[in-house]
PDB file of C-alpha atoms in Angstrom:
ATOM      1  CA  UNK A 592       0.000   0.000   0.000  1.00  0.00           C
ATOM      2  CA  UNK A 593       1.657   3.133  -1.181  1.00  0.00           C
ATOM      3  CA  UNK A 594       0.561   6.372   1.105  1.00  0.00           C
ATOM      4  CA  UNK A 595       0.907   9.663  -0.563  1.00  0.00           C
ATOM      5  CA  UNK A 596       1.540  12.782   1.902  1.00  0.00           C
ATOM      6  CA  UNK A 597      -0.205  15.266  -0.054  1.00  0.00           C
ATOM      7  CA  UNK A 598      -3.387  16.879   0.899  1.00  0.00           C
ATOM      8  CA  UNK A 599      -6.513  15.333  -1.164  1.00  0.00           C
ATOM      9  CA  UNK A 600      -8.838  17.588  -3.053  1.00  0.00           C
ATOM     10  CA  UNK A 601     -11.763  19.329  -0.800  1.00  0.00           C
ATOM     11  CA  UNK A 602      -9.508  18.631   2.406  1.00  0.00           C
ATOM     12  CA  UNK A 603      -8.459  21.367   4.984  1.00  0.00           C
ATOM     13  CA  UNK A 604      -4.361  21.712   5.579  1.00  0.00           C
ATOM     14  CA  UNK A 605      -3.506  23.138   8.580  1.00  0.00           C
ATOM     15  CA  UNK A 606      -0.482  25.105   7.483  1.00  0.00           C
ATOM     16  CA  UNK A 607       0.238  26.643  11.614  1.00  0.00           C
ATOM     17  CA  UNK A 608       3.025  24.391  12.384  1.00  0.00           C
ATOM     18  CA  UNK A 609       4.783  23.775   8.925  1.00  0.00           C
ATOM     19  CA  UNK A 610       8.466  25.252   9.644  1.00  0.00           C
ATOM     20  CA  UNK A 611       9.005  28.419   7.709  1.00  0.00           C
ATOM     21  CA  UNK A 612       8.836  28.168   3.883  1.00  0.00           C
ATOM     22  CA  UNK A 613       8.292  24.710   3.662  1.00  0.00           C
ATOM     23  CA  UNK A 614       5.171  22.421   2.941  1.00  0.00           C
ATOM     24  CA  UNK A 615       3.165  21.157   5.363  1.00  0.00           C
ATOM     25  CA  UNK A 616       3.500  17.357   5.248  1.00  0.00           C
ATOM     26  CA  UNK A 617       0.194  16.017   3.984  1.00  0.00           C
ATOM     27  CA  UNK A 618       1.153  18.334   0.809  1.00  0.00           C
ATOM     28  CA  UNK A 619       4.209  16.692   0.136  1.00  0.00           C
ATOM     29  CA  UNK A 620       4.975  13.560  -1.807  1.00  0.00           C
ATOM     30  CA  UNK A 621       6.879  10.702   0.294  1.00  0.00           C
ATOM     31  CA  UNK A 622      10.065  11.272  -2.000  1.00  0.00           C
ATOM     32  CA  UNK A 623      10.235  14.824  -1.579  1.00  0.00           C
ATOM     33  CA  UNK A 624      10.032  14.743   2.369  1.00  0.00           C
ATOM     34  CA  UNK A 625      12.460  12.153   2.843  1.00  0.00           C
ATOM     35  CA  UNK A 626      14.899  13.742   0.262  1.00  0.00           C
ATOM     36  CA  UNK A 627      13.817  16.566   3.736  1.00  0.00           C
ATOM     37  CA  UNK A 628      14.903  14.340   6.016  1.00  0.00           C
ATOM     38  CA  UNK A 629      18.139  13.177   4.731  1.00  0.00           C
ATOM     39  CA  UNK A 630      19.640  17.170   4.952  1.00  0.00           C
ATOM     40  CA  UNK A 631      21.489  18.517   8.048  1.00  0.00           C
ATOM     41  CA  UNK A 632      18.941  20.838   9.627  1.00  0.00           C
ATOM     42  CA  UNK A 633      16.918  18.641  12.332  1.00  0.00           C
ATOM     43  CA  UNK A 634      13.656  20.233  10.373  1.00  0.00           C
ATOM     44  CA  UNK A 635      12.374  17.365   9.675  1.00  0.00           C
ATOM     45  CA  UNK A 636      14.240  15.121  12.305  1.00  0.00           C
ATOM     46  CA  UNK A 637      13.546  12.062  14.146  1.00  0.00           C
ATOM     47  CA  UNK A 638      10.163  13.333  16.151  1.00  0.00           C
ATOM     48  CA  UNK A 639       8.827  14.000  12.480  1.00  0.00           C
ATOM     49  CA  UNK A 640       9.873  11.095  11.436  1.00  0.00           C
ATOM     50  CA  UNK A 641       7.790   8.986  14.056  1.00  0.00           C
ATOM     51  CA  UNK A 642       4.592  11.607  13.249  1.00  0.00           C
ATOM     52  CA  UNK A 643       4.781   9.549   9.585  1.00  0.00           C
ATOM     53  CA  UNK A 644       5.595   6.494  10.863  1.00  0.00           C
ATOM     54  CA  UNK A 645       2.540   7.007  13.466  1.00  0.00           C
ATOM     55  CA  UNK A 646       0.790   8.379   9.746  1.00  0.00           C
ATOM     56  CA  UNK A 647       1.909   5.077   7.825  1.00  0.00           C
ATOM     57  CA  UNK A 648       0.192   2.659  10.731  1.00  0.00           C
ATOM     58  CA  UNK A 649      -2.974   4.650  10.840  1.00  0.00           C
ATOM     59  CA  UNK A 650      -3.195   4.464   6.849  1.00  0.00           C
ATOM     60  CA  UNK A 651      -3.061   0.468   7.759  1.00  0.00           C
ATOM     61  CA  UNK A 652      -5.356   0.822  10.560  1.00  0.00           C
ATOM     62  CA  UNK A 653      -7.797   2.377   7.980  1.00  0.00           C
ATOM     63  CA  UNK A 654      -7.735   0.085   5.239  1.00  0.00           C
ATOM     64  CA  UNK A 655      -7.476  -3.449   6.934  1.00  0.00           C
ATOM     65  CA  UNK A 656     -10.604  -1.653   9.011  1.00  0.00           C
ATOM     66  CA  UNK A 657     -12.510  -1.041   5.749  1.00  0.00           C
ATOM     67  CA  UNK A 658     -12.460  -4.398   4.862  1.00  0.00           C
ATOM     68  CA  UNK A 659     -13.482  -5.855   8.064  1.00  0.00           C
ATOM     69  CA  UNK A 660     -16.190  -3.168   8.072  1.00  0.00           C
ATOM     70  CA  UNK A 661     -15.450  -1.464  11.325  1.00  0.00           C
ATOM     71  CA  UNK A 662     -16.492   1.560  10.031  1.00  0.00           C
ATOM     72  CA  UNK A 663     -15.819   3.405  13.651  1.00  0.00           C
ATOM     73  CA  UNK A 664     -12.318   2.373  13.757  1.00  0.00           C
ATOM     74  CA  UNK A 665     -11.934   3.310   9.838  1.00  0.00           C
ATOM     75  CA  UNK A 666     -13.322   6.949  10.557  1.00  0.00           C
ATOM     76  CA  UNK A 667     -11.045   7.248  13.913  1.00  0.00           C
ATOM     77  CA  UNK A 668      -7.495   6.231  12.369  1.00  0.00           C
ATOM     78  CA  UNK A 669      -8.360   8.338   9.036  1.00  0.00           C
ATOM     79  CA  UNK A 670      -8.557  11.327  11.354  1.00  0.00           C
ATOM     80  CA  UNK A 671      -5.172   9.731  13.268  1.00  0.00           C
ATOM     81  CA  UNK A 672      -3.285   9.684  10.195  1.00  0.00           C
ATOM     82  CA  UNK A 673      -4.138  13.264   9.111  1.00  0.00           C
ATOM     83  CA  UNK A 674      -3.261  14.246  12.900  1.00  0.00           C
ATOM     84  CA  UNK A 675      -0.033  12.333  13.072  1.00  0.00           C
ATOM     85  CA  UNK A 676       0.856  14.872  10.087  1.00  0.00           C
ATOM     86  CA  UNK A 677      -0.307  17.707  11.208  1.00  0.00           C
ATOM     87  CA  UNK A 678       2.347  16.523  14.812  1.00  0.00           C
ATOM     88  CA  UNK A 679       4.771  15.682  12.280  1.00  0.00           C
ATOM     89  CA  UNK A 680       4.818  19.565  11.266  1.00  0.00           C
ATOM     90  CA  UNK A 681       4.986  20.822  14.694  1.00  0.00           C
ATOM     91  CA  UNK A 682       8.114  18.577  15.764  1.00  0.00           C
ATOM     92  CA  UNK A 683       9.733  19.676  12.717  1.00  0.00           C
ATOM     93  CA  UNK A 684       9.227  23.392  13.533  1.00  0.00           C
ATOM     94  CA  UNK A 685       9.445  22.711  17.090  1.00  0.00           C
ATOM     95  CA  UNK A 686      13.106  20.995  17.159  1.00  0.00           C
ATOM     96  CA  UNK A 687      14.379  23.449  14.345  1.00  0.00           C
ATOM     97  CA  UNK A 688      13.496  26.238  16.754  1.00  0.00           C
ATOM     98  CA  UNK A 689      15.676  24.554  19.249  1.00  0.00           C
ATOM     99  CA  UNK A 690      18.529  23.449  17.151  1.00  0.00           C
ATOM    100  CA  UNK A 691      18.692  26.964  16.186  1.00  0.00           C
ATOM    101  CA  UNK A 692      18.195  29.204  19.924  1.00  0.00           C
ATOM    102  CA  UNK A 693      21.028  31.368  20.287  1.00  0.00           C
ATOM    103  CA  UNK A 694      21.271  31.714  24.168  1.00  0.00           C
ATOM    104  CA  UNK A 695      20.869  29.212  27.344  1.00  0.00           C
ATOM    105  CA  UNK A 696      16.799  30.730  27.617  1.00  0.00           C
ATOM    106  CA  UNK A 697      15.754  30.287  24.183  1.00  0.00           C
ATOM    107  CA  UNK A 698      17.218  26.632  24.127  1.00  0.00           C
ATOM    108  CA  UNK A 699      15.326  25.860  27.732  1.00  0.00           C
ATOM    109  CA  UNK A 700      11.798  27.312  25.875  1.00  0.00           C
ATOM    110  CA  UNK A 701      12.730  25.622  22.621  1.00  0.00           C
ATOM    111  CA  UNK A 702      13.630  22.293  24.215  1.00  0.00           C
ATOM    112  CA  UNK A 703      10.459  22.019  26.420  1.00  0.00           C
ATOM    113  CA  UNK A 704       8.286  22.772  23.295  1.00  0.00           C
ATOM    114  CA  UNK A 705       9.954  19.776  21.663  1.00  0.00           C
ATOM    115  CA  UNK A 706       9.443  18.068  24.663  1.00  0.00           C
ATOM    116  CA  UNK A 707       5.907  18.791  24.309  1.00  0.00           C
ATOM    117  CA  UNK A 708       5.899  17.877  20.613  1.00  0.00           C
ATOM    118  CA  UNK A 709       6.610  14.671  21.339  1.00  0.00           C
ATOM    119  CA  UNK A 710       4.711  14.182  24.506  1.00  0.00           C
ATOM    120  CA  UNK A 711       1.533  15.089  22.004  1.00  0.00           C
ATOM    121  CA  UNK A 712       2.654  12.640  19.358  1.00  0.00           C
ATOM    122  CA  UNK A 713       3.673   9.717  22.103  1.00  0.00           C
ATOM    123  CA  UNK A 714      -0.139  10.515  23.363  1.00  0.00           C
ATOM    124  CA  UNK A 715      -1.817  10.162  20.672  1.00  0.00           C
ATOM    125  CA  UNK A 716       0.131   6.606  19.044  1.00  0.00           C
ATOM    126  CA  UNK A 717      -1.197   5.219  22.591  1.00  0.00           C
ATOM    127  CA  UNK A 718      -4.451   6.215  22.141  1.00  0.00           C
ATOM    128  CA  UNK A 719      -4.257   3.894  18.868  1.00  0.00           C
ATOM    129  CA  UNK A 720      -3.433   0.332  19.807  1.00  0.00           C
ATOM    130  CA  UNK A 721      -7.165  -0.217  21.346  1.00  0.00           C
ATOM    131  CA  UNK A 722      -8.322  -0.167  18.054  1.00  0.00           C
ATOM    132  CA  UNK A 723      -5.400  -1.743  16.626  1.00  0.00           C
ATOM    133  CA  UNK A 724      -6.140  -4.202  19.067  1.00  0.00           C
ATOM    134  CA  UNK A 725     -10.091  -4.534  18.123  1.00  0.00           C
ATOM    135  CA  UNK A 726      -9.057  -5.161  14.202  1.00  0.00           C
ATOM    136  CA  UNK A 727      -6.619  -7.758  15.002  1.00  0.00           C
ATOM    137  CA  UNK A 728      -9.699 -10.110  16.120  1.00  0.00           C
ATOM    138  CA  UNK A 729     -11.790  -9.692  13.597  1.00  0.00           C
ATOM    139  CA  UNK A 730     -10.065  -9.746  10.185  1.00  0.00           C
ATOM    140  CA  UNK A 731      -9.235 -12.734   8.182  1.00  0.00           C
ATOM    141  CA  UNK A 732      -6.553 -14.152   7.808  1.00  0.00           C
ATOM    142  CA  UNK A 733      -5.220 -12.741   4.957  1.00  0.00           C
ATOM    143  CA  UNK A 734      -4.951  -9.617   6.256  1.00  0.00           C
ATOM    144  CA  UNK A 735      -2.847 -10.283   9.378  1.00  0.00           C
ATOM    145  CA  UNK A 736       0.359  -9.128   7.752  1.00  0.00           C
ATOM    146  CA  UNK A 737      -1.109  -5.869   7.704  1.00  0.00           C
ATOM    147  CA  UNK A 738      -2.062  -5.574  10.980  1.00  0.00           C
ATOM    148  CA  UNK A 739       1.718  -6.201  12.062  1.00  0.00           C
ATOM    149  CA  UNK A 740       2.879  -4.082   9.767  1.00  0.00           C
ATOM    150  CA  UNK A 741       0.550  -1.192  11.326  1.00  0.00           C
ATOM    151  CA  UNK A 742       1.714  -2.506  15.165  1.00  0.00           C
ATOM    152  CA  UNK A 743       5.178  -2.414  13.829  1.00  0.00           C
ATOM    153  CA  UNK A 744       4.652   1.147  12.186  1.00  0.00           C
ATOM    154  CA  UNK A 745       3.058   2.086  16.038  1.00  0.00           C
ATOM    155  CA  UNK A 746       5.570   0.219  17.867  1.00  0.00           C
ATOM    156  CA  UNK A 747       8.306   2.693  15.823  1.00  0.00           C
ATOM    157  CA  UNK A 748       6.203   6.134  16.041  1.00  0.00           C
ATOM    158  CA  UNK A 749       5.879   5.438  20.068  1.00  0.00           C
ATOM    159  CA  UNK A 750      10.102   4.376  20.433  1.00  0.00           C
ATOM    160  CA  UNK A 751      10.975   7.419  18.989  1.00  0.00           C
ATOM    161  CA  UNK A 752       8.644   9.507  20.567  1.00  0.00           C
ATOM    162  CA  UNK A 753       9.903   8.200  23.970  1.00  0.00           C
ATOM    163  CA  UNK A 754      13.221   8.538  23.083  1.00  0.00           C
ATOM    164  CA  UNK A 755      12.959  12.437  21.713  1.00  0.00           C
ATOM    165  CA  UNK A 756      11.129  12.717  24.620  1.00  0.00           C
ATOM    166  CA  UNK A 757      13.695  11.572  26.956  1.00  0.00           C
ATOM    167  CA  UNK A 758      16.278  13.444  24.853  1.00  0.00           C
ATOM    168  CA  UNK A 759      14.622  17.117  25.321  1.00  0.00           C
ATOM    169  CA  UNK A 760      13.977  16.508  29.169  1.00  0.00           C
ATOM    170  CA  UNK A 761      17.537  15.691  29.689  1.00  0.00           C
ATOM    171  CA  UNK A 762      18.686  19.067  28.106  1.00  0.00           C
ATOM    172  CA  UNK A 763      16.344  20.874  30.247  1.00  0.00           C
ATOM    173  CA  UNK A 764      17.247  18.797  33.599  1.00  0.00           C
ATOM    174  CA  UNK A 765      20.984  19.263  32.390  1.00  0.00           C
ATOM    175  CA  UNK A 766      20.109  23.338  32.646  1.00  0.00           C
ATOM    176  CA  UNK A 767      17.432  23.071  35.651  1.00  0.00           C
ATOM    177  CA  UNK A 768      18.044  19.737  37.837  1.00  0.00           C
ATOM    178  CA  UNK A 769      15.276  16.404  37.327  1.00  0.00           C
ATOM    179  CA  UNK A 770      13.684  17.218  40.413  1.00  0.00           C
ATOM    180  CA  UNK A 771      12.741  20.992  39.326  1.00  0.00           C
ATOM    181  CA  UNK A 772      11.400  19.725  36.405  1.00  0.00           C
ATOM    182  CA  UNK A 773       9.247  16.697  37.512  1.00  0.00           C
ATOM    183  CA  UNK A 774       7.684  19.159  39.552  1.00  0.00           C
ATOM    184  CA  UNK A 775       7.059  22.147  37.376  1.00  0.00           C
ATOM    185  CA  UNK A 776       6.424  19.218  34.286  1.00  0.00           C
ATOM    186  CA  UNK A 777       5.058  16.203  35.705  1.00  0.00           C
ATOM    187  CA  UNK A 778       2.744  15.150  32.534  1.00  0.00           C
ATOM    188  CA  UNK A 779       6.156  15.167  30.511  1.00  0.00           C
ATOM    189  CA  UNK A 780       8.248  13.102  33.097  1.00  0.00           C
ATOM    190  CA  UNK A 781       5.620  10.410  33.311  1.00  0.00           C
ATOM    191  CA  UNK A 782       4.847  10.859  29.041  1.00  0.00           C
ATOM    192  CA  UNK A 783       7.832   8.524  28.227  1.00  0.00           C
ATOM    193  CA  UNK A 784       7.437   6.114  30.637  1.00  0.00           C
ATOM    194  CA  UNK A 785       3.805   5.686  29.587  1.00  0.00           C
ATOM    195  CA  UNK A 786       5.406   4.334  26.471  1.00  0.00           C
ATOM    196  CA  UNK A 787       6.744   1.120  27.611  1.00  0.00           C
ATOM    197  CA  UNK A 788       3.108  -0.464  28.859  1.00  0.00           C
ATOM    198  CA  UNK A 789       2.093   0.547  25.467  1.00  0.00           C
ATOM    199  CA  UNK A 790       5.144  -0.944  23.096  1.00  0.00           C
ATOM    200  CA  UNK A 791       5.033  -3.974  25.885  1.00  0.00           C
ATOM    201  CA  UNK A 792       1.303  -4.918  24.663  1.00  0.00           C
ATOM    202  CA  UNK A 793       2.513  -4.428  20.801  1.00  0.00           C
ATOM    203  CA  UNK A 794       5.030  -6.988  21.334  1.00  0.00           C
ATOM    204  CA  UNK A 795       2.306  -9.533  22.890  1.00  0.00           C
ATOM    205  CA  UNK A 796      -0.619  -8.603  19.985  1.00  0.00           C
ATOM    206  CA  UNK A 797       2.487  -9.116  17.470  1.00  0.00           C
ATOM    207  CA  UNK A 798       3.379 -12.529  19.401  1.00  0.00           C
ATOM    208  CA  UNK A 799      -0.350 -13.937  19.173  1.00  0.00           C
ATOM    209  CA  UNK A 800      -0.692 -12.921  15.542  1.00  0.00           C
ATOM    210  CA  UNK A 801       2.221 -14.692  14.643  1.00  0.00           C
ATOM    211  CA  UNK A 802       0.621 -17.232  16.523  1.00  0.00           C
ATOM    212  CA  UNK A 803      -2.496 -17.345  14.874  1.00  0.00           C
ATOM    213  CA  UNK A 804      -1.091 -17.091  11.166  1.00  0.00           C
ATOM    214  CA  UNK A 805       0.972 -19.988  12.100  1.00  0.00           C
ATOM    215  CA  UNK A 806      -1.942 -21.693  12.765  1.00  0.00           C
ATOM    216  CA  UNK A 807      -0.799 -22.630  16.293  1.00  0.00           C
ATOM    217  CA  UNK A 808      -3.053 -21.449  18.149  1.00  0.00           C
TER     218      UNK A 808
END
């Protein structure tokens, strides 16, 4: 399944966190933002990089929902995937802002908004795996591939949230001490952390499909 980035006629783009003269995501083609990605810069980096992959698993969310006519689910990771670019904007604009503060302040206000980039993007690849989840028990067999391909696309999106995450509070505990900042930040210092009960049931749904396509079970 080959997922195209650029906006579709009749759609609304949300153009507030593209970084400055470049294309929000969803109107780019996927050649043209990785050719992006590959250049020094950080703008896209890494955090943008997991809003696609996040993107890429909703996409297969979608479509292996569409056939097992769970038209909820289908409507709910159609609107993930358009998020997850819309989060994939604002880490882009949010790191390049921090890559390029000049003095010790701007870095501590650029850092914590990439902290909160990813804390946003982390949140919202969490709120995906119950329906993940839902779809893996109903489709047929032939379309099990795709739902570990979408876990595995998840499973990505939420590592490298976590570990951006991790990355921008330890510049900002390097400038203001851990303890100052789980108190002044306590949604961000408990954000990555969240991750790992998440990525932990991935690995299980991934382990009982395998199971099940087997033909173990």
């Amino acid at each position: 399944m080959t997922m195209d980035l650029r906006a579709k006629p009749g759609t609304a783009t949300d153009r507030t966190y593209a970084p400055s003269g470049r294309r929000p995501a969803r109107e780019t083609t996927i050649g043209e933002w990785i050719d992006r990605l590959s250049q020094r810069g950080g703008d896209p980096g890494g955090g943008a990089a997991a809003g696609v992959m996040l993107a890429s698993a909703a996409a297969l969310v979608a479509m292996v929902a569409s056939y097992a006519e769970e038209s909820g689910v289908e409507r709910r990771a159609r609107a993930l995937a358009q998020a997850a670019l819309d989060r994939a904007d604002a880490d882009a604009a949010a790191f390049g802002a921090a890559l390029r503060a000049g003095d010790d302040r701007a870095r501590d206000e650029a850092a914590l908004a990439a902290a909160r980039s990813s804390a946003a993007l982390a949140a919202l690849a969490r709120d995906a795996i119950g329906d993940l989840e839902r779809i893996a028990r109903r489709v047929e067999p032939t379309l099990l591939a795709d739902v570990v391909s979408a876990a595995a696309a998840l499973r990505a999106a939420l590592s490298c949230a976590r570990a951006n995450l991790r990355s921008d509070l330890g510049a900002l505990s390097r400038h203001g001490g851990s303890g100052a900042l789980r108190r002044t930040h306590p949604d961000l210092s408990t954000a990555a952390s969240a991750c790992d009960d998440v990525i932990a049931r991935l690995d299980d749904l991934t382990r009982r499909i395998d199971t099940r396509a087997s033909g173990a079970d």
